[in-house]
Short mmCIF file of C-alpha atoms in Angstrom, two decimals:
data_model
loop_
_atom_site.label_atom_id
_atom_site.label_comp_id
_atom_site.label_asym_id
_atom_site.label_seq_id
_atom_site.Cartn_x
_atom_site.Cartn_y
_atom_site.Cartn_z
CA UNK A 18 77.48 128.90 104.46
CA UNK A 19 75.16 131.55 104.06
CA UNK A 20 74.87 134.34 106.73
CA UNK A 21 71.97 135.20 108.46
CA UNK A 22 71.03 139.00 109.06
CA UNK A 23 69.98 140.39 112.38
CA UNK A 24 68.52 143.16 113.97
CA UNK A 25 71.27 145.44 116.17
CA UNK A 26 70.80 144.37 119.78
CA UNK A 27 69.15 140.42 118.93
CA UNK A 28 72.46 139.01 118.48
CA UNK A 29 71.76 136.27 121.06
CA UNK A 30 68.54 135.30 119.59
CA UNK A 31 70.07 135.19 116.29
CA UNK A 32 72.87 132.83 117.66
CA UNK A 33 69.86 130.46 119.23
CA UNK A 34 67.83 130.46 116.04
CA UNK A 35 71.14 129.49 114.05
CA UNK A 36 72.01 126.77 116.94
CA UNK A 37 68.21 125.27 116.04
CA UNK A 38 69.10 125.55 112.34
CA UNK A 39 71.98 123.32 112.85
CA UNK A 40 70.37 121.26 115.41
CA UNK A 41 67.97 120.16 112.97
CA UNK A 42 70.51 118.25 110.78
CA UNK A 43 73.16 117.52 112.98
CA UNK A 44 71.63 116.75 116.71
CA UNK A 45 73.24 118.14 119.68
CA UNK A 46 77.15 117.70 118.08
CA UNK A 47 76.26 120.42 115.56
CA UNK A 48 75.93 123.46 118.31
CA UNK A 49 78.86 124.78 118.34
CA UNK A 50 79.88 128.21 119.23
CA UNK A 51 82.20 128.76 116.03
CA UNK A 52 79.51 127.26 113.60
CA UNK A 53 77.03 129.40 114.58
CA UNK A 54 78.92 132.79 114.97
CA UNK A 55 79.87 131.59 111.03
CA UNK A 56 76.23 131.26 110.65
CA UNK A 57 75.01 134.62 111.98
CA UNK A 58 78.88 136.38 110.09
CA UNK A 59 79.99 137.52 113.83
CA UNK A 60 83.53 136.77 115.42
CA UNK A 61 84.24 133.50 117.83
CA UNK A 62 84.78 136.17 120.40
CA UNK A 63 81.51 138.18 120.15
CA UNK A 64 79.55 135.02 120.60
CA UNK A 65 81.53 134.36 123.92
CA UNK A 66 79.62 138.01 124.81
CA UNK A 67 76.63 136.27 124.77
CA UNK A 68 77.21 132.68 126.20
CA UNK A 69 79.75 130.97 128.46
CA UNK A 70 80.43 128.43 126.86
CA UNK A 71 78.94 125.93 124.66
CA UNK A 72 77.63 124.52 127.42
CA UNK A 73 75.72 127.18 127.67
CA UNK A 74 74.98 127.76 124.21
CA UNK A 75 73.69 124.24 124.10
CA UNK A 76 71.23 125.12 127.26
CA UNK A 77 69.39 128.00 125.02
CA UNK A 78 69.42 125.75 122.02
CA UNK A 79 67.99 122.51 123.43
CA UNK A 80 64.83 125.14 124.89
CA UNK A 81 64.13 126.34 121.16
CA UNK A 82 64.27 123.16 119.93
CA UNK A 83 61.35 122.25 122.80
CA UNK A 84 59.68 124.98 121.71
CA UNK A 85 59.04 123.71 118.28
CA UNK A 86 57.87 120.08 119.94
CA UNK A 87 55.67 122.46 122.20
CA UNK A 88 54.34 123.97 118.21
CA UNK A 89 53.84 120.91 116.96
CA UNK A 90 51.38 120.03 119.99
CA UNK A 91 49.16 123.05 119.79
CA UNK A 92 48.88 122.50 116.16
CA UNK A 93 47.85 118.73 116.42
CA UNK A 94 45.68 119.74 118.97
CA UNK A 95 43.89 122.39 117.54
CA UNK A 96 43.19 120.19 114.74
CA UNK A 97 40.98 118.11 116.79
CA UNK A 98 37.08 118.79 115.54
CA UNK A 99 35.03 116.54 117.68
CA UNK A 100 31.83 118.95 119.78
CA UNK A 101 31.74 116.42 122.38
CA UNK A 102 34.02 117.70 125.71
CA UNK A 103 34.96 113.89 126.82
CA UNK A 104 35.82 112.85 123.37
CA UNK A 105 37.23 116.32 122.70
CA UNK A 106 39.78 116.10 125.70
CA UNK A 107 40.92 112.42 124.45
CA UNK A 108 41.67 112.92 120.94
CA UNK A 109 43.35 116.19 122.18
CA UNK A 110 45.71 114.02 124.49
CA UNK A 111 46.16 111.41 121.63
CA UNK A 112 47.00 114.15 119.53
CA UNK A 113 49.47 115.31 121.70
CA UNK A 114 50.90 111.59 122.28
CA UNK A 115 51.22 111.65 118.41
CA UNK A 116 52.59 114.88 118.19
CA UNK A 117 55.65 113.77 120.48
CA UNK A 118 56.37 110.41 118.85
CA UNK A 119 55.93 111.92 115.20
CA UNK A 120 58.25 114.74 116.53
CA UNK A 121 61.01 111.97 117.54
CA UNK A 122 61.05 110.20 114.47
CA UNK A 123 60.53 112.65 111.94
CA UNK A 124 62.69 115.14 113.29
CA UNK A 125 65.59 113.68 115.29
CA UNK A 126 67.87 116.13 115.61
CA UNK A 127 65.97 118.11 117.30
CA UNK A 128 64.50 115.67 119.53
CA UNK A 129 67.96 114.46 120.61
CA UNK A 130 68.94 117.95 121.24
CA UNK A 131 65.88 119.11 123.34
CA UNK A 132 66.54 116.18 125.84
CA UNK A 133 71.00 116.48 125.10
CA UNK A 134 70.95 117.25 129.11
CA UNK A 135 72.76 120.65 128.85
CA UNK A 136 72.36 123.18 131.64
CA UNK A 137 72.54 126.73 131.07
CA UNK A 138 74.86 128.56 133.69
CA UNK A 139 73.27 130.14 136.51
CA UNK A 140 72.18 134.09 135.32
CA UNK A 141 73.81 133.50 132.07
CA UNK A 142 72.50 135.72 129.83
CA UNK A 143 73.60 138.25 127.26
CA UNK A 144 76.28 140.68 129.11
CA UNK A 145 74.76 143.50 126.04
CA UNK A 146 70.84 142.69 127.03
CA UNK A 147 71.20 141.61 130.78
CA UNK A 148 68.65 139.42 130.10
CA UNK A 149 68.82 135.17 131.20
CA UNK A 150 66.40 132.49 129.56
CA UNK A 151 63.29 131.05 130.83
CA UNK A 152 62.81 127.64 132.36
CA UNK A 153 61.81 125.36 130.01
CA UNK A 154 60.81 121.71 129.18
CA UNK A 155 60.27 119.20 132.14
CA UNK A 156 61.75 121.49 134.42
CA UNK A 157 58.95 124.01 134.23
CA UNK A 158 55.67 122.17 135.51
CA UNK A 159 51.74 123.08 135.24
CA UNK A 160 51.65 124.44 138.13
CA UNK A 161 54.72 127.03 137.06
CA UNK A 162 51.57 129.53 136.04
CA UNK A 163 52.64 129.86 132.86
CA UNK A 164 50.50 132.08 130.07
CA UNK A 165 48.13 130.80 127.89
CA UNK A 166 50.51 131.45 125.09
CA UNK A 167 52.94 128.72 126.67
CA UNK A 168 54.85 126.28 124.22
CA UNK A 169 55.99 124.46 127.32
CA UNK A 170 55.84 120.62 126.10
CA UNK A 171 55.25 119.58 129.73
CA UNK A 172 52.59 122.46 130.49
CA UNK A 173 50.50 121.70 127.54
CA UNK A 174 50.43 118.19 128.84
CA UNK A 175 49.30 118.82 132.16
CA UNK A 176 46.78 121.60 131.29
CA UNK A 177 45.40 118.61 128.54
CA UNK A 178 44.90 115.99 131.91
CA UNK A 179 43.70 118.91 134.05
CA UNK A 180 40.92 119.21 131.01
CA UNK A 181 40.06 114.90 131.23
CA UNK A 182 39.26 116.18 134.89
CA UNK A 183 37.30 118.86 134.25
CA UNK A 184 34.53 117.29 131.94
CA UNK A 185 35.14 114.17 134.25
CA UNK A 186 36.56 111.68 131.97
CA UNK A 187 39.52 111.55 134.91
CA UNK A 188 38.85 111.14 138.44
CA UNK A 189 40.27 114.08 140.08
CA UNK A 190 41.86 111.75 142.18
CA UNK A 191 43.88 110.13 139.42
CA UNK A 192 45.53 113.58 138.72
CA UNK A 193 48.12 114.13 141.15
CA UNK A 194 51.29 112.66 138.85
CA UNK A 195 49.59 111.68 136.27
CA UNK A 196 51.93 113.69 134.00
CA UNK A 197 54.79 111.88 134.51
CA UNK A 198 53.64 108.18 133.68
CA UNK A 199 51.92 109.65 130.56
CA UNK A 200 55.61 111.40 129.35
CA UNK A 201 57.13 108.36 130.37
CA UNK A 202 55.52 106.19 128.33
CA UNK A 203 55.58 108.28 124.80
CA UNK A 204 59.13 109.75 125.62
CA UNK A 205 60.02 105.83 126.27
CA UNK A 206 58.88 104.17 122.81
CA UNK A 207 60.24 107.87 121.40
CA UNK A 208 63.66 106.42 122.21
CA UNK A 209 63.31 103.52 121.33
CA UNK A 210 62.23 104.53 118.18
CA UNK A 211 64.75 106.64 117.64
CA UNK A 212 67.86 105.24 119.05
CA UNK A 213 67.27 102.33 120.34
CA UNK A 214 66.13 98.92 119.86
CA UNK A 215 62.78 99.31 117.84
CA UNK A 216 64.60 102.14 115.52
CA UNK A 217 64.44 99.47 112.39
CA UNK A 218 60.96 99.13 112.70
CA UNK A 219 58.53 98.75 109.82
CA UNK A 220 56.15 101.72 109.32
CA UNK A 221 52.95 99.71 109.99
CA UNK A 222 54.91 98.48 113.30
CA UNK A 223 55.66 101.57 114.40
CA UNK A 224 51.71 102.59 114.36
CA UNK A 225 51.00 99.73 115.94
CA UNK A 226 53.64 100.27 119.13
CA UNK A 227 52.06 103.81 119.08
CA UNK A 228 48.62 103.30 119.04
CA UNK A 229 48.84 100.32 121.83
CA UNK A 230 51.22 103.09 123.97
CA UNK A 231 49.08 105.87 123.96
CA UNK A 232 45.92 103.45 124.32
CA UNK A 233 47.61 102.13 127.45
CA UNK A 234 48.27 105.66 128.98
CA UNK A 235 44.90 106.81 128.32
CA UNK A 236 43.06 103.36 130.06
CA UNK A 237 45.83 103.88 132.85
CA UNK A 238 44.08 107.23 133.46
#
């Protein structure tokens, strides 16, 4: 396998990018310590320097691979063209609906390893940069202050129903939790799409089990 060059001091983020690389084709089973040291040409050993275990390793990996669902979501989102602010702030939440299913089924291995469950270990970070890893995914919420710059899946979902309230297309009143039925529902059919019951679907029945999801969240609201 080829190796990847890195900068002197970015070994860690070198191992994570590899771990996504992997995690892409092979799901959560291919982030393994050994396969990406061989992946970034440094010893078994040197990548224990930088993670605990693969546990660990796992943790960091699962984040980046949020990260590029968070991507995906600004993109779809900032493709939206409508001028008018109510319609604006729903086809920005549709588009973000979308963006999570289309995310599920077109890249799975990813989406099974953003949600494996892995933990990192408390303060472990790089022993050579002394640095640990932000929260990220569902356990950093919109109220977490994050920066406008935030790929945070969850964030960009809550800041999206915080806009339905602001041009009041949302009772304020309808707010408070309203992030969690809406991720339940799309991370639900997601699932289902992808592992579970529905994954043998037919293309045109997939659109249809999307569209009447995300219609249902957004009349719920």
């Amino acid at each position: 396998m080829e190796k990847r060059a890195y900068h002197h001091g970015a070994l860690r983020e070198a191992m994570v990018e590899a771990g996504v690389a992997l995690a892409r084709t092979g799901g959560p089973s291919a982030v393994v310590l050994r396969a990406v040291g061989r992946r970034v040409g440094v010893s078994h050993n040197a990548a224990y320097r930088h993670f605990a275990d693969r546990e660990d390793l796992l943790a960091a990996v699962a984040a980046g691979c949020m990260t590029e669902l968070g991507r995906l979501m600004l993109r779809r989102t900032a493709e939206v063209r409508e001028t008018d602010p109510v319609q604006r702030a729903w086809s920005r939440l549709e588009a973000i609906g979308r963006a999570y299913i289309d995310f599920a089924t077109t890249e799975n291995g990813w989406f099974r390893t953003a949600f494996s469950g892995a933990t990192a270990h408390p303060g472990a970070a790089s022993k050579a940069d002394g640095r640990s890893d932000p929260p990220s995914g569902a356990g950093a919420g919109a109220e977490a202050g994050a920066g406008a710059d935030t790929t945070d899946p969850y964030v960009l979902l809550g800041r999206q129903l915080d806009e339905l309230v602001a041009v009041g297309a949302v009772p304020a009143e309808r707010r408070p939790g309203a992030h969690y039925a809406a991720w339940s529902a799309v991370h639900g059919l997601s699932a289902l799409l992808v592992d579970g019951p529905l994954r043998d679907l037919p293309e045109d029945e997939r659109r249809l089990a999307a569209d009447t999801v995300l219609a249902t969240v957004a009349r719920g609201l």
